[in-house]
Amino acid sequence: MANDINTWPDPPQRPKKKTLPQGIKETFFEYCSNTSIHGIKFFGENRSWTERIIWICVFIASLYWCIDALKEIADKYRETPVIVSFSEKSTDIWNIPFPAVTICSEIKRTQRSGPSYSDLSEWYDENPHDLAKNLSSTDLHEFLTMLQICPLTAIENDVRIPLAEPLDFFQTLDEMLPDFEITFPICAWFYSEAVECERLLTKTYTEEGICYTFNALNATDLYRENTVQYERMGLSQPMDSIETLNRTLSWTLAEGYAENSPLFTYPARILKSGAKTGLHVVVRAFKNDSDSSCTGPMQGLKILLHAPDDVQMVSESFIRLSMQRQVSIAVKPQMTTTSKNIEAFTPAQRQCQMPDERYLRFFKVYTEKNCELECLTNFTLAQCGCVRFAMPRTWDMPVCREDQMECYASAEGNLSAMFFSSDFKESTNKCNCLPACTSLDYDVEISEGNFKAEAIGEQYIDDLEYAAFHIYFKDNKFFTSHRSELYGYYDFIASCGGIFGLFMGVSLLSVFEILYHVTLRLWNNYKEKKY
């Protein structure tokens, strides 16, 4: 019996538990044997150290190039995520407004009996205190207003002349103004016959005096309610607007015209290109009213074309029209539109401002020009303690007088120079005036010739000079530029996947394999008491 017991087989022994490092090593070799990533399987095979070192070097080199390529793609996605390209389809001209046209005469006031502007400037330089004693209040106010609007003003004194009555530049300009009916005898718009220009043109106060604008937004639609311009120019619109200028706003730059808008809209648009349509204006002036001491040898008109929601500075960009000449201006729109899917990017990344993204202190509508003008106004106020009378301003902002002219004249140049200063860029990032994401500009082609008033039935008067201009669209359609994503989210993922696949043979499932082996697989082995 005892011998039988001794011959029984030994009971099976439980496998010896592995340590945690051994378990991790085993899981690693298991992963190397099954992974889809190129080159990793050679790390887990029983190979010579020479082969292992070679494959490790190859793997590290591929990983380095992969990371470098991914970094370049990430930088491109972060810094230049937006591309501007031509639209695939053309746009009809009736989808955009006709350009706003601002007309500025070089004649700043009618010439009356009394001292000329050049004589008054000399007297002011010699003895400014006596000037106030020897002039009437009207002449003195006109002279001080001319100092503000004459581009060639160059005085050597910085003395403020005492005034018995407050000086209102706007009112004085109105009183100096040449008669409107004499200046604008003939206007025509759309397919209409000649109509009274009062029905088309609005009065605008600029840094060079009073100008007249066609098809711009009302001051009440453009300026904020607390500005001087809103109150002084808010009701300045055509006194008897024809049906083609319905003054109910139906357009924004970002959205365009409202759906089902009527043919005649505000701002106005036109249906057809060509010289038979558009805006035609005849201008006349008395020769004796010209004053070269104020504006220089070039007499005539300055004509500005701009978007209806832009406030332009006359001195920046204009078309010169001399008297006794006629100019035809063919307009070619330049419009940039923007996809809604780029709103998620910052303004610095997309290099433009969305409509409601940037608040302007003086304007209801953001455009690059409006922002730049507001920036100049704020800088002039900070540098001089005052602003020019025509700058957008609130009622509590002081207007610069004759003793501050040198300061405000240099403000624009100083502002431009300071843009190159790193300190200025860091301290005034609010002045970073990027283009609007949807923008509208007008390029022009100009042809010019002589103009004879007798050809339009005007009686020849020796002292009168005439000029005329005609503005129209060159083509019925135009191609817009479109700002859109260069890299969307899935584009970025696809680019990264291509780089990983090229250098490492890695896919999304390969990443899941790694996560599976370092988490779930390792945990299951631990639960099964393998180590």
Coordinates of C-alpha atoms in Angstrom, one line a residue:
M1 CA 0.0 0.0 0.0
A2 CA 2.8 2.4 1.0
N3 CA 4.6 1.6 -2.2
D4 CA 1.5 2.5 -4.2
I5 CA 1.3 5.8 -2.5
N6 CA 4.9 6.6 -3.2
T7 CA 4.4 5.9 -6.9
W8 CA 1.7 8.6 -7.2
P9 CA 2.7 11.5 -9.6
D10 CA 3.5 14.9 -8.1
P11 CA 0.7 17.4 -8.2
P12 CA 1.0 20.0 -11.0
Q13 CA 2.8 23.2 -9.9
R14 CA 1.3 26.7 -10.6
P15 CA 3.3 28.8 -13.0
K16 CA 5.7 31.1 -11.3
K17 CA 4.4 34.8 -11.3
K18 CA 6.4 37.3 -13.3
T19 CA 7.4 40.6 -11.9
L20 CA 5.8 43.8 -13.2
P21 CA 8.9 44.8 -15.3
Q22 CA 8.9 41.3 -16.8
G23 CA 5.2 41.7 -17.7
I24 CA 5.8 45.1 -19.3
K25 CA 8.7 43.6 -21.3
E26 CA 6.5 40.7 -22.4
T27 CA 3.7 43.1 -23.5
F28 CA 6.3 45.2 -25.4
F29 CA 7.6 42.2 -27.3
E30 CA 4.0 41.2 -28.0
Y31 CA 3.3 44.6 -29.4
C32 CA 6.4 44.6 -31.6
S33 CA 5.3 41.3 -33.1
N34 CA 1.9 42.5 -34.0
T35 CA 2.1 46.3 -34.7
S36 CA 1.5 47.8 -38.1
I37 CA 4.1 50.5 -37.6
H38 CA 7.0 50.0 -39.9
G39 CA 10.3 48.9 -38.4
I40 CA 9.0 48.4 -34.8
K41 CA 8.8 44.6 -35.2
F42 CA 12.5 44.4 -35.6
F43 CA 12.9 45.7 -32.0
G44 CA 11.2 42.6 -30.6
E45 CA 12.9 39.9 -32.7
N46 CA 15.9 38.0 -31.6
R47 CA 18.4 39.8 -33.8
S48 CA 22.0 40.9 -33.4
W49 CA 22.8 44.2 -31.8
T50 CA 24.1 45.5 -35.1
E51 CA 20.8 45.1 -36.8
R52 CA 18.9 46.5 -33.8
I53 CA 21.1 49.6 -33.7
I54 CA 20.6 50.2 -37.4
W55 CA 16.9 49.9 -37.1
I56 CA 16.9 52.2 -34.1
C57 CA 18.8 54.8 -36.0
V58 CA 16.5 54.5 -39.0
F59 CA 13.5 54.8 -36.7
I60 CA 14.8 57.9 -34.9
A61 CA 15.7 59.6 -38.3
S62 CA 12.2 58.9 -39.6
L63 CA 10.7 60.2 -36.4
Y64 CA 12.8 63.4 -36.6
W65 CA 11.7 64.1 -40.2
C66 CA 8.1 63.3 -39.3
I67 CA 8.1 65.8 -36.4
D68 CA 9.8 68.5 -38.5
A69 CA 7.2 68.1 -41.3
L70 CA 4.4 68.1 -38.8
K71 CA 5.8 71.3 -37.2
E72 CA 5.9 73.0 -40.6
I73 CA 2.2 72.1 -41.3
A74 CA 1.1 73.2 -37.9
D75 CA 2.9 76.6 -38.4
K76 CA 1.2 77.0 -41.7
Y77 CA -2.2 76.2 -40.3
R78 CA -1.6 78.6 -37.4
E79 CA -0.1 81.5 -39.3
T80 CA -1.7 81.4 -42.8
P81 CA -4.9 79.5 -42.5
V82 CA -6.7 81.7 -45.0
I83 CA -6.3 82.0 -48.8
V84 CA -7.6 84.6 -51.2
S85 CA -8.5 83.4 -54.6
F86 CA -10.7 84.3 -57.5
S87 CA -14.4 83.3 -57.4
E88 CA -15.5 80.6 -59.8
K89 CA -18.5 82.7 -61.0
S90 CA -18.8 86.3 -62.1
T91 CA -21.0 88.8 -60.3
D92 CA -23.5 91.2 -61.9
I93 CA -23.0 94.9 -61.3
W94 CA -26.5 95.3 -59.9
N95 CA -25.5 93.2 -56.9
I96 CA -23.2 96.1 -55.7
P97 CA -23.9 99.8 -55.2
F98 CA -22.7 102.4 -57.7
P99 CA -19.7 104.1 -56.2
A100 CA -20.1 107.1 -53.9
V101 CA -18.8 110.1 -55.7
T102 CA -17.4 113.1 -53.7
I103 CA -16.9 116.3 -55.7
C104 CA -14.6 119.0 -54.2
S105 CA -14.1 122.4 -55.9
E106 CA -10.8 124.2 -55.5
I107 CA -12.8 127.4 -55.0
K108 CA -13.3 127.7 -51.3
R109 CA -15.3 131.0 -51.2
T110 CA -16.8 133.6 -53.5
Q111 CA -14.5 136.6 -54.0
R112 CA -16.0 139.8 -52.6
S113 CA -14.8 143.3 -52.1
G114 CA -12.2 143.4 -49.4
P115 CA -8.8 141.9 -48.7
S116 CA -7.8 138.7 -50.4
Y117 CA -6.7 135.5 -48.5
S118 CA -3.1 136.1 -49.5
D119 CA -3.1 139.6 -48.1
L120 CA -4.7 138.5 -44.9
S121 CA -2.1 135.8 -44.5
E122 CA 0.7 138.3 -44.8
W123 CA -1.0 140.6 -42.3
Y124 CA -1.4 137.8 -39.9
D125 CA 2.3 136.9 -40.1
E126 CA 3.4 140.5 -39.5
N127 CA 1.0 141.6 -36.8
P128 CA -1.8 139.1 -35.8
H129 CA -3.1 141.3 -33.0
D130 CA -4.0 144.2 -35.3
L131 CA -5.7 141.8 -37.7
A132 CA -8.6 141.4 -35.3
K133 CA -9.0 145.1 -34.8
N134 CA -9.1 146.0 -38.5
L135 CA -11.4 143.3 -39.8
S136 CA -15.1 142.7 -39.4
S137 CA -16.2 139.7 -37.5
T138 CA -17.4 138.0 -40.8
D139 CA -14.0 138.6 -42.6
L140 CA -12.1 137.4 -39.6
H141 CA -14.1 134.2 -39.2
E142 CA -13.7 133.5 -43.0
F143 CA -10.0 134.1 -42.8
L144 CA -9.5 131.7 -39.8
T145 CA -11.7 129.1 -41.6
M146 CA -9.6 129.5 -44.7
L147 CA -6.5 128.8 -42.7
Q148 CA -8.0 125.4 -41.8
I149 CA -8.9 124.3 -45.3
C150 CA -6.2 125.8 -47.6
P151 CA -3.6 123.1 -48.4
L152 CA -0.9 125.7 -49.0
T153 CA -1.4 127.5 -45.7
A154 CA 2.1 128.4 -44.4
I155 CA 2.1 130.9 -41.6
E156 CA 5.0 131.8 -39.4
N157 CA 3.0 132.9 -36.3
D158 CA 1.5 130.7 -33.7
V159 CA -0.7 133.4 -32.1
R160 CA -4.3 132.8 -31.3
I161 CA -6.4 135.7 -32.4
P162 CA -9.0 136.8 -29.8
L163 CA -12.6 136.5 -31.0
A164 CA -15.6 138.6 -29.9
E165 CA -18.0 135.9 -31.1
P166 CA -17.5 132.1 -31.1
L167 CA -16.2 130.6 -34.3
D168 CA -18.3 127.9 -36.0
F169 CA -16.4 126.5 -38.9
F170 CA -19.3 124.7 -40.4
Q171 CA -21.5 127.8 -40.4
T172 CA -18.7 130.0 -41.8
L173 CA -18.2 127.5 -44.6
D174 CA -21.9 127.6 -45.4
E175 CA -21.7 131.4 -45.6
M176 CA -18.6 131.3 -47.8
L177 CA -19.9 128.7 -50.2
P178 CA -20.4 129.6 -53.8
D179 CA -24.0 129.4 -55.0
F180 CA -25.0 125.7 -55.5
E181 CA -27.1 126.4 -58.7
I182 CA -24.3 128.3 -60.3
T183 CA -21.7 125.5 -59.4
F184 CA -23.9 122.6 -60.6
P185 CA -26.1 123.5 -63.5
I186 CA -26.6 120.0 -64.9
C187 CA -26.7 116.5 -63.5
A188 CA -28.0 113.3 -64.9
W189 CA -28.3 109.8 -63.4
F190 CA -29.4 106.3 -64.5
Y191 CA -31.3 106.7 -67.8
S192 CA -32.8 110.0 -66.7
E193 CA -32.7 113.2 -68.5
A194 CA -30.9 116.1 -66.9
V195 CA -32.3 116.8 -63.4
E196 CA -31.7 119.3 -60.7
C197 CA -28.4 118.5 -58.9
E198 CA -30.1 119.2 -55.6
R199 CA -32.0 116.0 -56.0
L200 CA -28.7 113.9 -56.2
L201 CA -26.0 115.6 -54.2
T202 CA -25.5 116.0 -50.5
K203 CA -23.3 118.5 -48.6
T204 CA -20.2 117.0 -46.9
Y205 CA -17.7 118.8 -44.6
T206 CA -14.1 117.7 -45.3
E207 CA -10.6 118.8 -44.4
E208 CA -10.6 120.9 -47.6
G209 CA -14.0 122.6 -47.0
I210 CA -17.4 121.8 -48.3
C211 CA -17.7 119.0 -50.9
Y212 CA -20.8 117.4 -52.4
T213 CA -21.3 113.6 -52.4
F214 CA -23.5 111.3 -54.5
N215 CA -24.7 107.9 -53.2
A216 CA -22.9 107.9 -49.9
L217 CA -24.7 106.7 -46.7
N218 CA -26.5 109.3 -44.7
A219 CA -24.6 110.7 -41.7
T220 CA -27.2 109.1 -39.5
D221 CA -26.4 105.7 -41.0
L222 CA -22.7 106.2 -40.8
Y223 CA -21.8 108.2 -37.7
R224 CA -22.7 107.4 -34.1
E225 CA -25.3 109.5 -32.4
N226 CA -22.9 111.4 -30.1
T227 CA -20.8 112.8 -32.9
V228 CA -20.9 116.3 -34.3
Q229 CA -21.2 114.9 -37.8
Y230 CA -24.4 113.0 -36.9
E231 CA -26.1 116.2 -35.8
R232 CA -24.7 118.7 -38.3
M233 CA -24.8 116.4 -41.4
G234 CA -27.5 113.9 -40.3
L235 CA -30.2 115.7 -42.3
S236 CA -28.0 116.6 -45.1
Q237 CA -29.4 114.6 -48.0
P238 CA -31.0 115.4 -51.3
M239 CA -33.8 117.8 -50.6
D240 CA -36.2 116.2 -53.1
S241 CA -34.7 112.8 -53.9
I242 CA -35.9 111.2 -57.1
E243 CA -37.2 107.7 -57.1
T244 CA -33.8 106.3 -57.9
L245 CA -32.6 107.4 -54.5
N246 CA -35.0 105.9 -52.0
R247 CA -33.4 106.8 -48.7
T248 CA -34.4 103.6 -46.8
L249 CA -31.2 101.7 -46.2
S250 CA -31.4 98.2 -47.8
W251 CA -27.7 97.3 -48.1
T252 CA -24.7 96.4 -46.0
L253 CA -21.3 95.6 -47.2
A254 CA -21.2 92.1 -45.7
E255 CA -24.7 91.0 -46.6
G256 CA -25.3 93.0 -49.8
Y257 CA -28.8 94.1 -50.8
A258 CA -31.8 92.7 -48.9
E259 CA -33.7 89.9 -50.6
N260 CA -36.4 91.1 -52.9
S261 CA -35.1 94.7 -52.9
P262 CA -36.7 97.0 -55.4
L263 CA -34.9 98.3 -58.4
F264 CA -34.4 101.7 -57.0
T265 CA -32.5 101.4 -53.7
Y266 CA -30.4 103.3 -51.2
P267 CA -27.5 103.3 -51.9
A268 CA -28.3 103.4 -55.6
R269 CA -27.3 100.7 -58.0
I270 CA -27.4 100.5 -61.8
L271 CA -28.4 97.8 -64.2
K272 CA -26.2 98.2 -67.2
S273 CA -22.7 99.2 -68.0
G274 CA -21.7 101.7 -70.7
A275 CA -21.4 105.4 -71.3
K276 CA -25.1 105.8 -71.8
T277 CA -25.7 105.1 -68.1
G278 CA -24.2 106.2 -64.8
L279 CA -23.7 109.7 -63.4
H280 CA -23.1 112.8 -65.5
V281 CA -22.3 116.2 -63.9
V282 CA -21.5 119.6 -65.4
V283 CA -19.7 122.1 -63.2
R284 CA -19.0 125.8 -63.7
A285 CA -17.2 128.5 -61.7
F286 CA -16.4 132.2 -62.0
K287 CA -12.7 132.8 -62.9
N288 CA -12.5 135.6 -60.4
D289 CA -13.3 133.2 -57.5
S290 CA -10.2 131.1 -58.0
D291 CA -7.5 131.8 -55.4
S292 CA -4.0 130.3 -56.1
S293 CA -2.7 131.5 -52.8
C294 CA -5.0 128.9 -51.2
T295 CA -4.9 125.9 -53.5
G296 CA -2.0 126.6 -55.8
P297 CA -1.8 126.8 -59.6
M298 CA -4.0 123.7 -60.2
Q299 CA -7.6 124.9 -60.4
G300 CA -10.7 122.8 -61.0
L301 CA -12.2 119.8 -59.2
K302 CA -11.1 116.9 -57.1
I303 CA -13.2 113.8 -57.6
L304 CA -13.2 110.8 -55.2
L305 CA -14.7 107.4 -55.9
H306 CA -15.3 105.2 -52.8
A307 CA -17.6 102.7 -51.2
P308 CA -20.8 104.3 -49.9
D309 CA -19.9 103.4 -46.3
D310 CA -16.4 104.8 -46.5
V311 CA -15.3 108.3 -45.3
Q312 CA -12.4 109.4 -47.4
M313 CA -9.9 112.1 -46.8
V314 CA -9.9 114.3 -49.8
S315 CA -6.1 114.8 -49.8
E316 CA -5.3 111.1 -49.9
S317 CA -6.6 109.9 -53.3
F318 CA -8.5 111.8 -56.0
I319 CA -9.0 112.4 -59.7
R320 CA -8.0 115.9 -60.9
L321 CA -10.4 117.6 -63.3
S322 CA -9.3 120.9 -64.7
M323 CA -11.7 123.6 -66.0
Q324 CA -12.6 123.5 -69.7
R325 CA -12.0 119.8 -69.7
Q326 CA -14.2 116.7 -69.7
V327 CA -13.3 113.4 -68.2
S328 CA -14.9 110.0 -68.7
I329 CA -14.3 107.5 -65.8
A330 CA -14.9 103.8 -66.5
V331 CA -15.3 101.9 -63.2
K332 CA -14.1 98.4 -62.5
P333 CA -15.2 97.1 -59.1
Q334 CA -12.8 95.2 -56.9
M335 CA -14.7 93.2 -54.3
T336 CA -13.5 90.7 -51.7
T337 CA -16.0 88.3 -50.0
T338 CA -15.4 86.0 -47.1
S339 CA -16.6 82.5 -46.1
K340 CA -18.4 82.2 -42.8
N341 CA -16.2 79.3 -41.8
I342 CA -13.2 81.5 -41.2
E343 CA -14.9 83.4 -38.4
A344 CA -13.3 81.0 -35.9
F345 CA -9.8 82.3 -36.8
T346 CA -8.4 85.4 -35.1
P347 CA -8.2 88.7 -37.0
A348 CA -4.5 88.4 -37.1
Q349 CA -4.7 84.9 -38.7
R350 CA -7.3 85.9 -41.3
Q351 CA -5.9 89.4 -41.8
C352 CA -9.3 91.1 -41.8
Q353 CA -12.1 92.2 -39.4
M354 CA -15.6 90.8 -39.4
P355 CA -18.4 93.4 -39.4
D356 CA -19.3 93.3 -35.6
E357 CA -15.8 92.4 -34.4
R358 CA -14.3 95.8 -34.1
Y359 CA -16.1 98.7 -32.4
L360 CA -15.4 102.2 -33.7
R361 CA -15.9 105.2 -31.4
F362 CA -17.2 107.6 -34.1
F363 CA -18.5 105.2 -36.8
K364 CA -21.3 102.7 -36.9
V365 CA -19.7 100.9 -39.9
Y366 CA -16.3 99.3 -39.8
T367 CA -14.1 99.8 -42.8
E368 CA -10.3 100.2 -43.1
K369 CA -10.6 103.8 -44.1
N370 CA -13.0 104.7 -41.3
C371 CA -10.7 103.0 -38.8
E372 CA -7.6 104.8 -40.1
L373 CA -9.4 108.2 -39.9
E374 CA -10.5 107.4 -36.3
C375 CA -7.0 106.4 -35.4
L376 CA -5.6 109.7 -36.8
T377 CA -8.3 111.6 -34.9
N378 CA -7.4 110.0 -31.6
F379 CA -3.7 110.5 -32.2
T380 CA -4.1 114.2 -33.1
L381 CA -6.2 114.7 -29.9
A382 CA -3.5 113.0 -27.8
Q383 CA -0.6 114.9 -29.5
C384 CA -2.2 118.4 -29.8
G385 CA -5.1 118.4 -27.3
C386 CA -7.5 119.2 -30.1
V387 CA -8.7 117.9 -33.5
R388 CA -9.3 119.4 -36.9
F389 CA -12.8 120.7 -37.3
A390 CA -13.7 118.1 -40.1
M391 CA -12.4 115.1 -38.2
P392 CA -15.1 112.8 -36.7
R393 CA -15.5 114.1 -33.1
T394 CA -17.8 114.4 -30.2
W395 CA -19.0 117.8 -28.9
D396 CA -16.6 117.7 -25.9
M397 CA -13.5 117.5 -28.1
P398 CA -11.9 120.9 -28.7
V399 CA -11.2 122.1 -32.2
C400 CA -7.7 123.2 -33.2
R401 CA -7.2 126.9 -33.8
E402 CA -4.6 128.8 -35.8
D403 CA -2.0 128.6 -33.1
Q404 CA -2.2 124.7 -33.2
M405 CA -2.0 124.3 -37.0
E406 CA 1.6 123.2 -37.0
C407 CA 0.8 120.5 -34.5
Y408 CA -2.1 119.0 -36.3
A409 CA -0.4 119.3 -39.7
S410 CA 2.4 117.2 -38.4
A411 CA 0.2 114.6 -36.6
E412 CA -0.4 112.5 -39.7
G413 CA 3.3 112.2 -40.6
N414 CA 4.2 111.5 -37.0
L415 CA 1.6 108.8 -36.8
S416 CA 2.9 107.1 -40.0
A417 CA 6.5 107.3 -38.7
M418 CA 5.6 105.8 -35.3
F419 CA 4.1 102.8 -36.9
F420 CA 7.7 101.6 -37.4
S421 CA 8.3 101.9 -33.6
S422 CA 7.9 98.6 -31.7
D423 CA 6.8 100.6 -28.6
F424 CA 4.0 102.2 -30.6
K425 CA 2.8 98.8 -32.0
E426 CA 2.7 97.3 -28.5
S427 CA 0.9 100.2 -26.9
T428 CA -1.6 101.0 -29.6
N429 CA -2.8 97.7 -30.9
K430 CA -6.3 99.1 -31.1
C431 CA -5.2 101.2 -34.0
N432 CA -4.4 98.1 -36.0
C433 CA -6.7 98.8 -38.9
L434 CA -7.1 95.6 -40.9
P435 CA -9.3 95.5 -44.0
A436 CA -12.9 94.5 -43.6
C437 CA -13.4 90.8 -44.4
T438 CA -15.9 91.9 -47.1
S439 CA -14.5 95.0 -48.9
L440 CA -15.4 97.0 -52.0
D441 CA -13.1 99.2 -54.0
Y442 CA -13.3 100.8 -57.4
D443 CA -10.5 100.9 -60.0
V444 CA -10.9 103.4 -62.8
E445 CA -9.8 104.0 -66.4
I446 CA -9.8 107.7 -67.4
S447 CA -10.1 109.4 -70.7
E448 CA -10.0 113.2 -71.1
G449 CA -10.8 115.8 -73.7
N450 CA -11.8 119.5 -74.1
F451 CA -15.2 120.7 -73.0
K452 CA -17.3 123.4 -74.8
A453 CA -20.3 124.7 -72.9
E454 CA -21.9 125.8 -76.1
A455 CA -22.4 122.2 -77.1
I456 CA -24.8 121.6 -74.3
G457 CA -26.8 124.8 -74.9
E458 CA -25.1 127.0 -72.3
Q459 CA -24.7 130.6 -73.2
Y460 CA -21.1 131.7 -73.4
I461 CA -20.0 134.0 -70.6
D462 CA -16.5 135.2 -70.6
D463 CA -16.1 135.1 -66.8
L464 CA -17.5 131.5 -66.5
E465 CA -15.5 128.3 -66.9
Y466 CA -17.0 124.9 -67.3
A467 CA -16.0 121.3 -66.7
A468 CA -17.8 118.0 -66.9
F469 CA -17.3 114.3 -65.9
H470 CA -19.1 111.1 -66.6
I471 CA -18.9 108.0 -64.4
Y472 CA -20.1 104.5 -65.5
F473 CA -19.4 100.8 -65.1
K474 CA -17.1 99.4 -67.7
D475 CA -18.5 95.9 -67.8
N476 CA -21.8 94.2 -66.8
K477 CA -20.1 91.6 -64.8
F478 CA -16.9 91.3 -62.7
F479 CA -15.0 88.6 -60.8
T480 CA -14.7 88.9 -57.1
S481 CA -11.9 87.7 -54.8
H482 CA -12.9 85.2 -52.2
R483 CA -11.3 84.7 -48.8
S484 CA -11.6 81.1 -47.5
E485 CA -9.9 78.4 -45.5
L486 CA -6.6 77.2 -46.8
Y487 CA -6.6 74.4 -44.2
G488 CA -9.9 73.3 -42.6
Y489 CA -9.9 71.0 -39.5
Y490 CA -10.2 67.8 -41.6
D491 CA -7.6 69.2 -44.1
F492 CA -5.2 69.6 -41.2
I493 CA -5.9 66.1 -39.9
A494 CA -5.5 64.6 -43.4
S495 CA -2.1 66.4 -43.9
C496 CA -0.9 65.1 -40.6
G497 CA -2.1 61.6 -41.4
G498 CA -0.2 61.7 -44.7
I499 CA 3.0 62.7 -43.0
F500 CA 2.7 60.0 -40.4
G501 CA 2.0 57.4 -43.1
L502 CA 4.9 58.5 -45.3
F503 CA 7.6 58.5 -42.5
M504 CA 6.2 56.0 -40.0
G505 CA 3.5 54.0 -41.6
V506 CA 1.2 55.2 -38.8
S507 CA -2.6 55.4 -39.1
L508 CA -5.3 56.1 -36.6
L509 CA -5.6 52.4 -35.8
S510 CA -1.8 52.3 -35.2
V511 CA -2.3 54.9 -32.5
F512 CA -5.1 52.8 -31.0
E513 CA -2.8 49.8 -31.0
I514 CA -0.3 51.6 -28.8
L515 CA -3.0 52.8 -26.4
Y516 CA -4.4 49.3 -26.3
H517 CA -1.1 47.6 -25.3
V518 CA -0.1 50.2 -22.7
T519 CA -3.5 50.2 -21.0
L520 CA -6.1 47.5 -21.7
R521 CA -3.7 44.6 -22.6
L522 CA -1.4 45.4 -19.7
W523 CA -4.3 45.6 -17.3
N524 CA -5.9 42.3 -18.5
N525 CA -2.6 40.5 -17.9
Y526 CA -2.4 41.9 -14.5
K527 CA -6.0 40.8 -13.6
E528 CA -5.2 37.3 -14.8
K529 CA -2.4 37.2 -12.2
K530 CA 0.3 36.7 -14.8
Y531 CA 2.4 39.1 -12.8

